[in-house]
mmCIF file with all atom_site columns, C-alpha atoms in Angstrom:
data_model
loop_
_atom_site.group_PDB
_atom_site.id
_atom_site.type_symbol
_atom_site.label_atom_id
_atom_site.label_alt_id
_atom_site.label_comp_id
_atom_site.label_asym_id
_atom_site.label_entity_id
_atom_site.label_seq_id
_atom_site.pdbx_PDB_ins_code
_atom_site.Cartn_x
_atom_site.Cartn_y
_atom_site.Cartn_z
_atom_site.occupancy
_atom_site.B_iso_or_equiv
_atom_site.pdbx_formal_charge
_atom_site.auth_seq_id
_atom_site.auth_comp_id
_atom_site.auth_asym_id
_atom_site.auth_atom_id
_atom_site.pdbx_PDB_model_num
ATOM 1   C CA . MET A 1 1   ? 164.376 259.373 180.220 1.00 75.00 ? 1   MET A CA 1
ATOM 2   C CA . LYS A 1 2   ? 161.502 257.205 178.526 1.00 75.00 ? 2   LYS A CA 1
ATOM 3   C CA . ARG A 1 3   ? 161.310 259.645 175.733 1.00 79.00 ? 3   ARG A CA 1
ATOM 4   C CA . TYR A 1 4   ? 165.204 259.299 175.056 1.00 75.00 ? 4   TYR A CA 1
ATOM 5   C CA . LEU A 1 5   ? 164.975 255.595 175.396 1.00 70.00 ? 5   LEU A CA 1
ATOM 6   C CA . PHE A 1 6   ? 162.099 255.780 172.807 1.00 71.00 ? 6   PHE A CA 1
ATOM 7   C CA . VAL A 1 7   ? 164.101 257.783 170.300 1.00 74.00 ? 7   VAL A CA 1
ATOM 8   C CA . LEU A 1 8   ? 167.109 255.823 170.623 1.00 66.00 ? 8   LEU A CA 1
ATOM 9   C CA . CYS A 1 9   ? 165.211 252.687 169.959 1.00 64.00 ? 9   CYS A CA 1
ATOM 10  C CA . LEU A 1 10  ? 163.541 254.360 167.015 1.00 67.00 ? 10  LEU A CA 1
ATOM 11  C CA . ALA A 1 11  ? 166.765 255.558 165.472 1.00 67.00 ? 11  ALA A CA 1
ATOM 12  C CA . ILE A 1 12  ? 168.366 252.170 165.667 1.00 64.00 ? 12  ILE A CA 1
ATOM 13  C CA . MET A 1 13  ? 165.080 250.342 163.995 1.00 63.00 ? 13  MET A CA 1
ATOM 14  C CA . VAL A 1 14  ? 165.172 253.068 161.345 1.00 60.00 ? 14  VAL A CA 1
ATOM 15  C CA . GLN A 1 15  ? 168.769 252.505 160.578 1.00 62.00 ? 15  GLN A CA 1
ATOM 16  C CA . SER A 1 16  ? 168.688 248.829 160.877 1.00 63.00 ? 16  SER A CA 1
ATOM 17  C CA . CYS A 1 17  ? 167.973 245.946 158.374 1.00 69.00 ? 17  CYS A CA 1
ATOM 18  C CA . ILE A 1 18  ? 166.489 242.932 159.762 1.00 68.00 ? 18  ILE A CA 1
ATOM 19  C CA . PRO A 1 19  ? 167.438 239.734 157.800 1.00 70.00 ? 19  PRO A CA 1
ATOM 20  C CA . VAL A 1 20  ? 164.521 237.841 156.923 1.00 67.00 ? 20  VAL A CA 1
ATOM 21  C CA . ARG A 1 21  ? 166.559 235.013 154.886 1.00 71.00 ? 21  ARG A CA 1
ATOM 22  C CA . ILE A 1 22  ? 170.469 234.447 154.859 1.00 73.00 ? 22  ILE A CA 1
ATOM 23  C CA . ALA A 1 23  ? 172.019 232.470 151.784 1.00 78.00 ? 23  ALA A CA 1
ATOM 24  C CA . PRO A 1 24  ? 174.594 229.781 152.785 1.00 82.00 ? 24  PRO A CA 1
ATOM 25  C CA . ASN A 1 25  ? 177.876 230.902 152.812 1.00 85.00 ? 25  ASN A CA 1
ATOM 26  C CA . ILE A 1 26  ? 180.148 228.206 151.082 1.00 87.00 ? 26  ILE A CA 1
ATOM 27  C CA . LYS A 1 27  ? 183.963 228.748 150.903 1.00 90.00 ? 27  LYS A CA 1
ATOM 28  C CA . ASP A 1 28  ? 185.101 225.894 148.691 1.00 92.00 ? 28  ASP A CA 1
ATOM 29  C CA . TYR A 1 29  ? 182.193 223.230 148.291 1.00 93.00 ? 29  TYR A CA 1
ATOM 30  C CA . LYS A 1 30  ? 179.756 221.552 150.442 1.00 94.00 ? 30  LYS A CA 1
ATOM 31  C CA . LEU A 1 31  ? 178.317 218.111 150.234 1.00 94.00 ? 31  LEU A CA 1
ATOM 32  C CA . SER A 1 32  ? 174.661 218.005 151.258 1.00 93.00 ? 32  SER A CA 1
ATOM 33  C CA . LYS A 1 33  ? 171.586 216.134 150.321 1.00 94.00 ? 33  LYS A CA 1
ATOM 34  C CA . GLY A 1 34  ? 169.970 218.221 147.728 1.00 90.00 ? 34  GLY A CA 1
ATOM 35  C CA . LYS A 1 35  ? 166.609 218.592 149.524 1.00 91.00 ? 35  LYS A CA 1
ATOM 36  C CA . LYS A 1 36  ? 168.111 220.020 152.681 1.00 91.00 ? 36  LYS A CA 1
ATOM 37  C CA . PHE A 1 37  ? 169.884 222.638 150.689 1.00 89.00 ? 37  PHE A CA 1
ATOM 38  C CA . LYS A 1 38  ? 166.891 223.669 148.629 1.00 90.00 ? 38  LYS A CA 1
ATOM 39  C CA . ARG A 1 39  ? 163.554 221.830 148.321 1.00 89.00 ? 39  ARG A CA 1
ATOM 40  C CA . SER A 1 40  ? 163.461 221.562 144.626 1.00 89.00 ? 40  SER A CA 1
ATOM 41  C CA . LEU A 1 41  ? 166.758 219.622 144.301 1.00 89.00 ? 41  LEU A CA 1
ATOM 42  C CA . SER A 1 42  ? 166.744 215.719 144.235 1.00 89.00 ? 42  SER A CA 1
ATOM 43  C CA . LYS A 1 43  ? 167.381 213.689 147.571 1.00 91.00 ? 43  LYS A CA 1
ATOM 44  C CA . ARG A 1 44  ? 170.694 212.571 146.500 1.00 93.00 ? 44  ARG A CA 1
ATOM 45  C CA . THR A 1 45  ? 173.888 213.809 147.867 1.00 94.00 ? 45  THR A CA 1
ATOM 46  C CA . MET A 1 46  ? 175.110 216.660 145.746 1.00 95.00 ? 46  MET A CA 1
ATOM 47  C CA . PHE A 1 47  ? 178.541 218.689 145.403 1.00 96.00 ? 47  PHE A CA 1
ATOM 48  C CA . ILE A 1 48  ? 177.593 222.327 145.803 1.00 95.00 ? 48  ILE A CA 1
ATOM 49  C CA . PHE A 1 49  ? 179.564 225.294 145.297 1.00 96.00 ? 49  PHE A CA 1
ATOM 50  C CA . LYS A 1 50  ? 178.976 229.139 144.861 1.00 94.00 ? 50  LYS A CA 1
ATOM 51  C CA . ASP A 1 51  ? 179.087 230.182 141.360 1.00 92.00 ? 51  ASP A CA 1
ATOM 52  C CA . PRO A 1 52  ? 180.674 233.706 140.918 1.00 92.00 ? 52  PRO A CA 1
ATOM 53  C CA . LYS A 1 53  ? 179.976 233.868 137.213 1.00 90.00 ? 53  LYS A CA 1
ATOM 54  C CA . GLU A 1 54  ? 176.989 234.933 135.290 1.00 88.00 ? 54  GLU A CA 1
ATOM 55  C CA . ALA A 1 55  ? 174.031 232.769 134.653 1.00 84.00 ? 55  ALA A CA 1
ATOM 56  C CA . GLU A 1 56  ? 174.377 229.853 131.960 1.00 87.00 ? 56  GLU A CA 1
ATOM 57  C CA . HIS A 1 57  ? 178.042 229.970 132.231 1.00 90.00 ? 57  HIS A CA 1
ATOM 58  C CA . PHE A 1 58  ? 178.270 226.567 133.668 1.00 91.00 ? 58  PHE A CA 1
ATOM 59  C CA . TYR A 1 59  ? 175.962 225.243 131.162 1.00 91.00 ? 59  TYR A CA 1
ATOM 60  C CA . SER A 1 60  ? 178.177 226.733 128.336 1.00 90.00 ? 60  SER A CA 1
ATOM 61  C CA . TYR A 1 61  ? 181.372 225.113 130.080 1.00 91.00 ? 61  TYR A CA 1
ATOM 62  C CA . VAL A 1 62  ? 179.713 221.583 130.232 1.00 91.00 ? 62  VAL A CA 1
ATOM 63  C CA . ASN A 1 63  ? 178.378 221.880 126.897 1.00 90.00 ? 63  ASN A CA 1
ATOM 64  C CA . THR A 1 64  ? 181.643 222.618 125.307 1.00 89.00 ? 64  THR A CA 1
ATOM 65  C CA . LYS A 1 65  ? 183.843 220.490 127.658 1.00 89.00 ? 65  LYS A CA 1
ATOM 66  C CA . PHE A 1 66  ? 182.044 217.324 126.873 1.00 88.00 ? 66  PHE A CA 1
ATOM 67  C CA . GLN A 1 67  ? 181.051 218.336 123.317 1.00 86.00 ? 67  GLN A CA 1
ATOM 68  C CA . LEU A 1 68  ? 177.367 217.914 123.819 1.00 87.00 ? 68  LEU A CA 1
ATOM 69  C CA . ASN A 1 69  ? 176.284 220.248 120.971 1.00 88.00 ? 69  ASN A CA 1
ATOM 70  C CA . HIS A 1 70  ? 173.444 221.470 123.418 1.00 85.00 ? 70  HIS A CA 1
ATOM 71  C CA . GLU A 1 71  ? 171.803 218.159 123.812 1.00 85.00 ? 71  GLU A CA 1
ATOM 72  C CA . ASN A 1 72  ? 170.974 216.726 127.132 1.00 81.00 ? 72  ASN A CA 1
ATOM 73  C CA . VAL A 1 73  ? 173.438 219.149 128.685 1.00 85.00 ? 73  VAL A CA 1
ATOM 74  C CA . TYR A 1 74  ? 171.847 219.214 132.055 1.00 85.00 ? 74  TYR A CA 1
ATOM 75  C CA . ASP A 1 75  ? 171.113 215.352 132.676 1.00 85.00 ? 75  ASP A CA 1
ATOM 76  C CA . ASP A 1 76  ? 173.219 212.335 132.225 1.00 87.00 ? 76  ASP A CA 1
ATOM 77  C CA . ILE A 1 77  ? 176.351 213.586 131.195 1.00 92.00 ? 77  ILE A CA 1
ATOM 78  C CA . PRO A 1 78  ? 178.853 210.745 131.106 1.00 92.00 ? 78  PRO A CA 1
ATOM 79  C CA . PHE A 1 79  ? 182.457 211.013 132.312 1.00 93.00 ? 79  PHE A CA 1
ATOM 80  C CA . MET A 1 80  ? 185.291 208.158 132.732 1.00 93.00 ? 80  MET A CA 1
ATOM 81  C CA . ILE A 1 81  ? 187.359 207.611 135.922 1.00 92.00 ? 81  ILE A CA 1
ATOM 82  C CA . ASP A 1 82  ? 189.672 204.375 136.031 1.00 91.00 ? 82  ASP A CA 1
ATOM 83  C CA . GLY A 1 83  ? 187.914 202.971 132.971 1.00 91.00 ? 83  GLY A CA 1
ATOM 84  C CA . LYS A 1 84  ? 184.485 203.103 134.695 1.00 92.00 ? 84  LYS A CA 1
ATOM 85  C CA . THR A 1 85  ? 181.558 205.428 133.342 1.00 94.00 ? 85  THR A CA 1
ATOM 86  C CA . TYR A 1 86  ? 179.679 207.849 135.647 1.00 95.00 ? 86  TYR A CA 1
ATOM 87  C CA . PHE A 1 87  ? 177.128 210.239 134.777 1.00 94.00 ? 87  PHE A CA 1
ATOM 88  C CA . PHE A 1 88  ? 176.414 213.588 136.556 1.00 94.00 ? 88  PHE A CA 1
ATOM 89  C CA . ALA A 1 89  ? 173.601 216.090 136.419 1.00 94.00 ? 89  ALA A CA 1
ATOM 90  C CA . PHE A 1 90  ? 173.784 219.742 137.438 1.00 95.00 ? 90  PHE A CA 1
ATOM 91  C CA . TYR A 1 91  ? 171.556 222.499 138.657 1.00 93.00 ? 91  TYR A CA 1
ATOM 92  C CA . GLU A 1 92  ? 172.093 226.141 138.530 1.00 92.00 ? 92  GLU A CA 1
ATOM 93  C CA . THR A 1 93  ? 170.046 227.486 141.542 1.00 92.00 ? 93  THR A CA 1
ATOM 94  C CA . ALA A 1 94  ? 169.719 230.603 143.230 1.00 90.00 ? 94  ALA A CA 1
ATOM 95  C CA . ILE A 1 95  ? 169.068 231.301 146.943 1.00 88.00 ? 95  ILE A CA 1
ATOM 96  C CA . PRO A 1 96  ? 168.391 235.033 147.941 1.00 86.00 ? 96  PRO A CA 1
ATOM 97  C CA . THR A 1 97  ? 169.411 236.871 150.826 1.00 83.00 ? 97  THR A CA 1
ATOM 98  C CA . LYS A 1 98  ? 166.497 238.827 152.012 1.00 79.00 ? 98  LYS A CA 1
ATOM 99  C CA . VAL A 1 99  ? 166.753 241.799 154.268 1.00 79.00 ? 99  VAL A CA 1
ATOM 100 C CA . LEU A 1 100 ? 164.021 243.932 155.630 1.00 73.00 ? 100 LEU A CA 1
ATOM 101 C CA . ASN A 1 101 ? 164.708 247.320 155.363 1.00 72.00 ? 101 ASN A CA 1
ATOM 102 C CA . LEU A 1 102 ? 162.452 249.259 157.940 1.00 68.00 ? 102 LEU A CA 1
ATOM 103 C CA . ALA A 1 103 ? 163.514 252.946 157.072 1.00 68.00 ? 103 ALA A CA 1
ATOM 104 C CA . PRO A 1 104 ? 161.250 253.324 154.008 1.00 67.00 ? 104 PRO A CA 1
ATOM 105 C CA . ALA A 1 105 ? 158.361 251.640 155.646 1.00 67.00 ? 105 ALA A CA 1
ATOM 106 C CA . ILE A 1 106 ? 158.490 254.035 158.682 1.00 67.00 ? 106 ILE A CA 1
ATOM 107 C CA . PHE A 1 107 ? 158.917 256.877 156.634 1.00 67.00 ? 107 PHE A CA 1
ATOM 108 C CA . SER A 1 108 ? 155.902 256.136 154.464 1.00 69.00 ? 108 SER A CA 1
ATOM 109 C CA . ALA A 1 109 ? 153.945 255.450 157.347 1.00 70.00 ? 109 ALA A CA 1
ATOM 110 C CA . THR A 1 110 ? 154.863 258.913 159.254 1.00 70.00 ? 110 THR A CA 1
ATOM 111 C CA . LEU A 1 111 ? 154.677 260.813 156.065 1.00 69.00 ? 111 LEU A CA 1
ATOM 112 C CA . ASN A 1 112 ? 151.027 259.414 155.340 1.00 73.00 ? 112 ASN A CA 1
ATOM 113 C CA . ALA A 1 113 ? 150.042 260.186 158.778 1.00 73.00 ? 113 ALA A CA 1
ATOM 114 C CA . ALA A 1 114 ? 151.402 263.757 158.738 1.00 72.00 ? 114 ALA A CA 1
ATOM 115 C CA . LEU A 1 115 ? 149.660 264.495 155.278 1.00 73.00 ? 115 LEU A CA 1
ATOM 116 C CA . ASP A 1 116 ? 146.414 262.488 156.307 1.00 71.00 ? 116 ASP A CA 1
ATOM 117 C CA . THR A 1 117 ? 146.518 260.393 153.209 1.00 71.00 ? 117 THR A CA 1
ATOM 118 C CA . ASP A 1 118 ? 145.843 257.020 152.632 1.00 66.00 ? 118 ASP A CA 1
ATOM 119 C CA . ASP A 1 119 ? 148.390 256.593 150.059 1.00 61.00 ? 119 ASP A CA 1
ATOM 120 C CA . ASP A 1 120 ? 149.864 252.931 149.877 1.00 58.00 ? 120 ASP A CA 1
ATOM 121 C CA . TYR A 1 121 ? 153.402 253.696 149.674 1.00 53.00 ? 121 TYR A CA 1
ATOM 122 C CA . VAL A 1 122 ? 155.597 256.466 149.381 1.00 50.00 ? 122 VAL A CA 1
ATOM 123 C CA . GLY A 1 123 ? 159.472 255.679 149.773 1.00 50.00 ? 123 GLY A CA 1
ATOM 124 C CA . GLY A 1 124 ? 162.095 252.951 148.906 1.00 53.00 ? 124 GLY A CA 1
ATOM 125 C CA . GLU A 1 125 ? 162.230 249.343 149.059 1.00 62.00 ? 125 GLU A CA 1
ATOM 126 C CA . ASP A 1 126 ? 160.975 247.505 151.998 1.00 68.00 ? 126 ASP A CA 1
ATOM 127 C CA . LEU A 1 127 ? 162.545 244.064 151.208 1.00 69.00 ? 127 LEU A CA 1
ATOM 128 C CA . ILE A 1 128 ? 166.083 243.992 149.820 1.00 73.00 ? 128 ILE A CA 1
ATOM 129 C CA . ARG A 1 129 ? 166.920 241.026 147.779 1.00 73.00 ? 129 ARG A CA 1
ATOM 130 C CA . THR A 1 130 ? 170.368 239.708 146.725 1.00 80.00 ? 130 THR A CA 1
ATOM 131 C CA . ASP A 1 131 ? 170.448 236.491 144.682 1.00 84.00 ? 131 ASP A CA 1
ATOM 132 C CA . ASN A 1 132 ? 173.479 234.053 145.477 1.00 89.00 ? 132 ASN A CA 1
ATOM 133 C CA . TRP A 1 133 ? 173.947 231.468 142.773 1.00 93.00 ? 133 TRP A CA 1
ATOM 134 C CA . TYR A 1 134 ? 174.940 227.777 143.246 1.00 94.00 ? 134 TYR A CA 1
ATOM 135 C CA . ILE A 1 135 ? 175.850 224.901 141.417 1.00 95.00 ? 135 ILE A CA 1
ATOM 136 C CA . ALA A 1 136 ? 174.758 221.632 142.618 1.00 95.00 ? 136 ALA A CA 1
ATOM 137 C CA . ILE A 1 137 ? 176.021 218.396 140.918 1.00 95.00 ? 137 ILE A CA 1
ATOM 138 C CA . GLU A 1 138 ? 174.861 214.925 141.706 1.00 95.00 ? 138 GLU A CA 1
ATOM 139 C CA . VAL A 1 139 ? 176.670 211.780 140.389 1.00 95.00 ? 139 VAL A CA 1
ATOM 140 C CA . TYR A 1 140 ? 175.630 208.226 139.640 1.00 94.00 ? 140 TYR A CA 1
ATOM 141 C CA . SER A 1 141 ? 176.512 205.314 137.807 1.00 93.00 ? 141 SER A CA 1
ATOM 142 C CA . ASP A 1 142 ? 174.982 202.100 136.613 1.00 90.00 ? 142 ASP A CA 1
ATOM 143 C CA . TYR A 1 143 ? 176.082 200.406 139.721 1.00 89.00 ? 143 TYR A CA 1
ATOM 144 C CA . GLU A 1 144 ? 175.283 203.231 142.332 1.00 90.00 ? 144 GLU A CA 1
ATOM 145 C CA . LYS A 1 145 ? 172.593 205.478 142.565 1.00 93.00 ? 145 LYS A CA 1
ATOM 146 C CA . ASP A 1 146 ? 174.327 207.985 144.650 1.00 93.00 ? 146 ASP A CA 1
ATOM 147 C CA . CYS A 1 147 ? 178.257 208.254 144.116 1.00 92.00 ? 147 CYS A CA 1
ATOM 148 C CA . LEU A 1 148 ? 178.469 210.846 146.482 1.00 94.00 ? 148 LEU A CA 1
ATOM 149 C CA . HIS A 1 149 ? 176.788 209.165 149.403 1.00 94.00 ? 149 HIS A CA 1
ATOM 150 C CA . GLU A 1 150 ? 179.254 208.745 152.551 1.00 93.00 ? 150 GLU A CA 1
ATOM 151 C CA . ASP A 1 151 ? 178.824 204.728 152.066 1.00 92.00 ? 151 ASP A CA 1
ATOM 152 C CA . SER A 1 152 ? 179.489 204.818 148.208 1.00 91.00 ? 152 SER A CA 1
ATOM 153 C CA . PHE A 1 153 ? 182.860 202.930 147.109 1.00 92.00 ? 153 PHE A CA 1
ATOM 154 C CA . SER A 1 154 ? 183.551 205.480 144.527 1.00 92.00 ? 154 SER A CA 1
ATOM 155 C CA . ARG A 1 155 ? 182.912 208.605 146.497 1.00 93.00 ? 155 ARG A CA 1
ATOM 156 C CA . GLU A 1 156 ? 186.883 209.679 146.854 1.00 94.00 ? 156 GLU A CA 1
ATOM 157 C CA . LEU A 1 157 ? 187.411 209.172 143.280 1.00 94.00 ? 157 LEU A CA 1
ATOM 158 C CA . VAL A 1 158 ? 184.324 211.184 142.254 1.00 95.00 ? 158 VAL A CA 1
ATOM 159 C CA . LEU A 1 159 ? 184.919 213.883 144.830 1.00 96.00 ? 159 LEU A CA 1
ATOM 160 C CA . ASN A 1 160 ? 188.724 214.182 143.156 1.00 96.00 ? 160 ASN A CA 1
ATOM 161 C CA . TYR A 1 161 ? 187.133 214.531 139.698 1.00 96.00 ? 161 TYR A CA 1
ATOM 162 C CA . LEU A 1 162 ? 184.400 217.147 140.792 1.00 96.00 ? 162 LEU A CA 1
ATOM 163 C CA . ARG A 1 163 ? 186.981 219.331 142.815 1.00 96.00 ? 163 ARG A CA 1
ATOM 164 C CA . THR A 1 164 ? 189.140 219.234 139.457 1.00 95.00 ? 164 THR A CA 1
ATOM 165 C CA . LEU A 1 165 ? 186.116 220.075 137.278 1.00 94.00 ? 165 LEU A CA 1
ATOM 166 C CA . LYS A 1 166 ? 185.221 223.176 139.795 1.00 95.00 ? 166 LYS A CA 1
ATOM 167 C CA . LYS A 1 167 ? 188.670 224.591 139.498 1.00 95.00 ? 167 LYS A CA 1
ATOM 168 C CA . GLU A 1 168 ? 188.919 224.138 135.816 1.00 92.00 ? 168 GLU A CA 1
ATOM 169 C CA . TYR A 1 169 ? 185.361 225.852 135.594 1.00 93.00 ? 169 TYR A CA 1
ATOM 170 C CA . LEU A 1 170 ? 186.350 228.821 137.943 1.00 92.00 ? 170 LEU A CA 1
ATOM 171 C CA . THR A 1 171 ? 189.836 229.377 136.370 1.00 90.00 ? 171 THR A CA 1
ATOM 172 C CA . THR A 1 172 ? 188.879 229.053 132.590 1.00 85.00 ? 172 THR A CA 1
ATOM 173 C CA . HIS A 1 173 ? 187.563 231.857 130.607 1.00 80.00 ? 173 HIS A CA 1
ATOM 174 C CA . ASN A 1 174 ? 187.452 230.604 126.884 1.00 75.00 ? 174 ASN A CA 1
ATOM 175 C CA . TYR A 1 175 ? 185.717 227.176 127.436 1.00 69.00 ? 175 TYR A CA 1
ATOM 176 C CA . ASN A 1 176 ? 187.011 226.027 124.247 1.00 67.00 ? 176 ASN A CA 1
ATOM 177 C CA . GLU A 1 177 ? 190.368 225.466 125.901 1.00 64.00 ? 177 GLU A CA 1
ATOM 178 C CA . THR A 1 178 ? 188.840 222.791 127.891 1.00 63.00 ? 178 THR A CA 1
ATOM 179 C CA . VAL A 1 179 ? 188.553 220.460 124.708 1.00 60.00 ? 179 VAL A CA 1
ATOM 180 C CA . PHE A 1 180 ? 192.295 220.655 124.152 1.00 60.00 ? 180 PHE A CA 1
ATOM 181 C CA . LYS A 1 181 ? 192.898 219.705 127.796 1.00 59.00 ? 181 LYS A CA 1
ATOM 182 C CA . ASN A 1 182 ? 191.378 216.545 127.605 1.00 54.00 ? 182 ASN A CA 1
#
């Protein structure tokens, strides 16, 4: 009975993948402190959404929409809401999902033991990595350091603007169209 239990446990382990790190699953958007989402981001509250497009597409979208001519595209991008000027900065950041695949490691160890060799590795990948890309946007003005903070006076106005910006980015394929929409 112990032998069957051992074989069953071994078969389950060989066929399984153990998640080491799981990227957040964001349906629409998420408001979070940047440092809580990813350590390299700022401490401000950020508007975060998953980016299904290729890298640098949001850069191209912002550059085209705000007609920045590739100057200061990541920081201090001005926009107006009700006659007041706000600024936003964005970050394209990746958070990988990492899964430990036990089958190649066990296969390699068994094969090395059977062949009585000291080879480092014979097999596939031990760690399977899938990158998930996110856009994190922080908004500030001359009057407020963090316009998305829960105590901010302009939070709802800025949130509505960012929701519209996100929707426009995800639905537009030719970014030159955004210039004519303004």
